[in-house]
Amino acid sequence: MKTIVESSGLPADAFSAKCPTRQVLDHIAGKWTILVVDALTEGTMRYTELSRRIEGVSQKMLTQTLRGLEADGFVTRTIHPTIPPRVDYDLTSLGRSLAEPISALRQWTENHINEIEHARRQTRGAN
Amino acid sequence: MKTIVESSGLPADAFSAKCPTRQVLDHIAGKWTILVVDALTEGTMRYTELSRRIEGVSQKMLTQTLRGLEADGFVTRTIHPTIPPRVDYDLTSLGRSLAEPISALRQWTENHINEIEHARRQTRGAN
DNA sequence: CGGCATCCGCCCCGATACTG
DNA sequence: CAGTATCGGGGCGGATGCCG
């Protein structure tokens, strides 16, 4: 059962260059998207909580990633007009759905990191 | 049960900037990696078969992606010294293992593309 | 057929400074 | 606290040409 893309009437196919699925996949494949979505599975997080949870992310990239996730309907942004200001980020139901395969990918990598590093050490001379 | 990274003795943690898991995750998050791994789940493929299957990929990026997947132990490269030459690419058992969460991610995106495009249209004025 | 080498533009991303 | 604005380097990635 293939999804029919409403905007084009064609079946969804990530291997096709024209399919919008490709853009979303490229976006999800961004450097920080996986970590941000995955972090939010732990519950509501404030901006600075996210930046501390995800080591090494800059303000710019965190903001940019969050804006992208908002635009795609994966994350909600809630502003509390208090002093000091407080902004909460949450996964939408669509975002929680996406988080399942994404978490699986992170966990797989963590579980197999030793095999991968071993394979890397076997690669000799190639460069 | 967390994996202990042999090279560092520390638990695998993708949220930690120093963990090698991060590099692998960044690598998997490359623009073409998901499509290449996923294409190879359909079986052995030659170089030109891959380039036709994955619309829009340039020779350079296909080669570069395949070399990276080789180095990480996800893909094997078999050269048949015939005329004309023939090169077969296959997933290793580690690669087939990785392909499961990766395929899940592509399928999820294809299945939810209409919801995502709808969410995108709701976003007004933001830019 | 299955690459590699080179050039080069673009934009990703980090660093820094500033704001409500 | 939660951003925005701007600058600048690096590398991702496409185009082209050549090779065994």
CSV table of N, CA and C in Angstrom, one decimal, chain A residues 43-109:
chain,number,residue,atom,x,y,z
A,43,GLY,N,10.5,14.3,26.9
A,43,GLY,CA,9.5,15.2,27.4
A,43,GLY,C,9.7,16.6,27.0
A,44,THR,N,8.9,17.5,27.5
A,44,THR,CA,9.0,18.9,27.3
A,44,THR,C,10.4,19.4,27.6
A,45,MET,N,10.9,20.2,26.8
A,45,MET,CA,12.2,20.8,27.1
A,45,MET,C,12.3,22.3,26.8
A,46,ARG,N,12.9,23.1,27.6
A,46,ARG,CA,13.2,24.5,27.3
A,46,ARG,C,14.4,24.6,26.3
A,47,TYR,N,14.5,25.8,25.8
A,47,TYR,CA,15.6,26.0,24.8
A,47,TYR,C,17.0,25.7,25.4
A,48,THR,N,17.3,26.2,26.6
A,48,THR,CA,18.6,25.9,27.2
A,48,THR,C,18.7,24.5,27.6
A,49,GLU,N,17.6,23.9,28.0
A,49,GLU,CA,17.7,22.4,28.4
A,49,GLU,C,18.2,21.6,27.1
A,50,LEU,N,17.6,21.9,26.0
A,50,LEU,CA,18.0,21.2,24.8
A,50,LEU,C,19.5,21.5,24.4
A,51,SER,N,19.9,22.8,24.6
A,51,SER,CA,21.3,23.1,24.2
A,51,SER,C,22.3,22.4,25.2
A,52,ARG,N,21.8,22.2,26.4
A,52,ARG,CA,22.8,21.5,27.3
A,52,ARG,C,22.7,20.0,27.0
A,53,ARG,N,21.5,19.4,26.7
A,53,ARG,CA,21.4,18.0,26.5
A,53,ARG,C,22.2,17.6,25.3
A,54,ILE,N,22.2,18.4,24.2
A,54,ILE,CA,22.8,18.1,23.0
A,54,ILE,C,24.2,18.8,22.9
A,55,GLU,N,25.2,18.1,23.4
A,55,GLU,CA,26.5,18.7,23.4
A,55,GLU,C,27.0,19.2,22.1
A,56,GLY,N,27.5,20.4,22.0
A,56,GLY,CA,28.2,20.8,20.8
A,56,GLY,C,27.3,21.6,19.9
A,57,VAL,N,26.0,21.6,20.1
A,57,VAL,CA,25.2,22.4,19.1
A,57,VAL,C,25.3,23.9,19.4
A,58,SER,N,25.4,24.7,18.4
A,58,SER,CA,25.4,26.1,18.6
A,58,SER,C,24.0,26.6,18.6
A,59,GLN,N,23.9,27.9,19.2
A,59,GLN,CA,22.5,28.5,19.2
A,59,GLN,C,21.9,28.6,17.9
A,60,LYS,N,22.7,29.0,16.9
A,60,LYS,CA,22.2,29.1,15.5
A,60,LYS,C,21.6,27.8,15.0
A,61,MET,N,22.3,26.8,15.1
A,61,MET,CA,21.9,25.5,14.6
A,61,MET,C,20.7,24.9,15.3
A,62,LEU,N,20.7,25.1,16.7
A,62,LEU,CA,19.6,24.6,17.5
A,62,LEU,C,18.3,25.3,17.0
A,63,THR,N,18.4,26.7,17.0
A,63,THR,CA,17.2,27.4,16.5
A,63,THR,C,16.8,27.0,15.1
A,64,GLN,N,17.7,26.9,14.2
A,64,GLN,CA,17.4,26.6,12.9
A,64,GLN,C,16.7,25.2,12.8
A,65,THR,N,17.3,24.3,13.5
A,65,THR,CA,16.7,22.9,13.5
A,65,THR,C,15.3,22.9,14.1
A,66,LEU,N,15.1,23.6,15.2
A,66,LEU,CA,13.8,23.7,15.8
A,66,LEU,C,12.8,24.4,14.9
A,67,ARG,N,13.2,25.4,14.1
A,67,ARG,CA,12.3,26.1,13.2
A,67,ARG,C,11.8,25.2,12.1
A,68,GLY,N,12.8,24.4,11.6
A,68,GLY,CA,12.5,23.4,10.6
A,68,GLY,C,11.5,22.4,11.1
A,69,LEU,N,11.8,21.9,12.3
A,69,LEU,CA,10.9,20.9,12.8
A,69,LEU,C,9.5,21.4,13.1
A,70,GLU,N,9.4,22.7,13.5
A,70,GLU,CA,8.1,23.3,13.6
A,70,GLU,C,7.4,23.4,12.3
A,71,ALA,N,8.1,23.8,11.2
A,71,ALA,CA,7.5,24.0,9.9
A,71,ALA,C,7.0,22.7,9.4
A,72,ASP,N,7.6,21.6,9.7
A,72,ASP,CA,7.2,20.3,9.2
A,72,ASP,C,6.1,19.7,10.1
A,73,GLY,N,5.8,20.4,11.2
A,73,GLY,CA,4.7,19.9,12.1
A,73,GLY,C,5.2,18.8,13.1
A,74,PHE,N,6.5,18.8,13.4
A,74,PHE,CA,7.0,17.7,14.3
A,74,PHE,C,7.1,18.3,15.7
A,75,VAL,N,7.2,19.6,15.9
A,75,VAL,CA,7.4,20.2,17.2
A,75,VAL,C,6.5,21.4,17.4
A,76,THR,N,6.1,21.6,18.6
A,76,THR,CA,5.4,22.8,18.9
A,76,THR,C,6.3,23.7,19.8
A,77,ARG,N,6.0,25.0,19.7
A,77,ARG,CA,6.8,26.0,20.4
A,77,ARG,C,5.8,26.8,21.2
A,78,THR,N,6.0,26.8,22.6
A,78,THR,CA,5.1,27.5,23.4
A,78,THR,C,5.8,28.5,24.2
A,79,ILE,N,5.4,29.8,24.0
A,79,ILE,CA,6.0,30.9,24.7
A,79,ILE,C,5.3,31.3,25.9
A,80,HIS,N,6.0,31.3,27.1
A,80,HIS,CA,5.4,31.8,28.3
A,80,HIS,C,5.8,33.2,28.6
A,81,PRO,N,4.9,34.2,28.5
A,81,PRO,CA,5.3,35.6,28.6
A,81,PRO,C,5.6,36.0,30.0
A,82,THR,N,6.6,35.3,30.6
A,82,THR,CA,7.0,35.6,32.0
A,82,THR,C,8.3,36.3,32.0
A,83,ILE,N,8.8,36.7,33.1
A,83,ILE,CA,10.1,37.3,33.2
A,83,ILE,C,10.9,36.5,34.3
A,84,PRO,N,12.0,35.9,33.8
A,84,PRO,CA,12.5,35.8,32.5
A,84,PRO,C,11.7,35.0,31.6
A,85,PRO,N,11.8,35.2,30.3
A,85,PRO,CA,10.9,34.4,29.3
A,85,PRO,C,11.2,32.9,29.4
A,86,ARG,N,10.2,32.2,29.0
A,86,ARG,CA,10.3,30.7,29.0
A,86,ARG,C,9.7,30.2,27.8
A,87,VAL,N,10.4,29.3,27.0
A,87,VAL,CA,9.9,28.7,25.8
A,87,VAL,C,10.0,27.2,25.9
A,88,ASP,N,8.8,26.6,25.8
A,88,ASP,CA,8.8,25.1,25.8
A,88,ASP,C,8.7,24.5,24.5
A,89,TYR,N,9.4,23.4,24.2
A,89,TYR,CA,9.3,22.7,23.0
A,89,TYR,C,8.8,21.3,23.3
A,90,ASP,N,7.9,20.9,22.5
A,90,ASP,CA,7.3,19.5,22.6
A,90,ASP,C,7.1,18.9,21.2
A,91,LEU,N,7.2,17.5,21.2
A,91,LEU,CA,6.8,16.8,20.0
A,91,LEU,C,5.3,16.8,19.8
A,92,THR,N,4.9,17.0,18.6
A,92,THR,CA,3.5,16.8,18.3
A,92,THR,C,3.2,15.3,18.2
A,93,SER,N,2.0,14.9,17.9
A,93,SER,CA,1.8,13.4,17.7
A,93,SER,C,2.5,12.9,16.5
A,94,LEU,N,2.5,13.8,15.4
A,94,LEU,CA,3.3,13.4,14.3
A,94,LEU,C,4.8,13.3,14.6
A,95,GLY,N,5.3,14.2,15.4
A,95,GLY,CA,6.7,14.2,15.9
A,95,GLY,C,7.0,12.9,16.7
A,96,ARG,N,6.0,12.6,17.6
A,96,ARG,CA,6.3,11.3,18.4
A,96,ARG,C,6.3,10.1,17.5
A,97,SER,N,5.5,10.2,16.4
A,97,SER,CA,5.5,9.0,15.5
A,97,SER,C,6.8,9.0,14.8
A,98,LEU,N,7.3,10.1,14.4
A,98,LEU,CA,8.7,10.2,13.7
A,98,LEU,C,9.8,9.7,14.7
A,99,ALA,N,9.6,10.0,15.9
A,99,ALA,CA,10.6,9.8,16.9
A,99,ALA,C,10.9,8.3,17.0
A,100,GLU,N,10.0,7.4,16.7
A,100,GLU,CA,10.2,6.0,16.8
A,100,GLU,C,11.3,5.5,15.9
A,101,PRO,N,11.2,5.7,14.6
A,101,PRO,CA,12.3,5.2,13.7
A,101,PRO,C,13.6,6.0,14.0
A,102,ILE,N,13.4,7.2,14.4
A,102,ILE,CA,14.7,8.0,14.7
A,102,ILE,C,15.4,7.5,15.9
A,103,SER,N,14.7,7.2,17.0
A,103,SER,CA,15.3,6.7,18.2
A,103,SER,C,15.9,5.3,17.9
A,104,ALA,N,15.2,4.6,17.0
A,104,ALA,CA,15.7,3.2,16.7
A,104,ALA,C,17.1,3.4,16.0
A,105,LEU,N,17.2,4.4,15.1
A,105,LEU,CA,18.4,4.6,14.4
A,105,LEU,C,19.6,5.0,15.4
A,106,ARG,N,19.3,5.9,16.3
A,106,ARG,CA,20.3,6.3,17.3
A,106,ARG,C,20.7,5.1,18.2
A,107,GLN,N,19.7,4.3,18.6
A,107,GLN,CA,20.0,3.2,19.5
A,107,GLN,C,20.8,2.1,18.7
A,108,TRP,N,20.4,1.9,17.4
A,108,TRP,CA,21.2,1.0,16.7
A,108,TRP,C,22.7,1.4,16.6
A,109,THR,N,22.9,2.6,16.3
A,109,THR,CA,24.3,3.1,16.2
A,109,THR,C,25.0,2.9,17.5
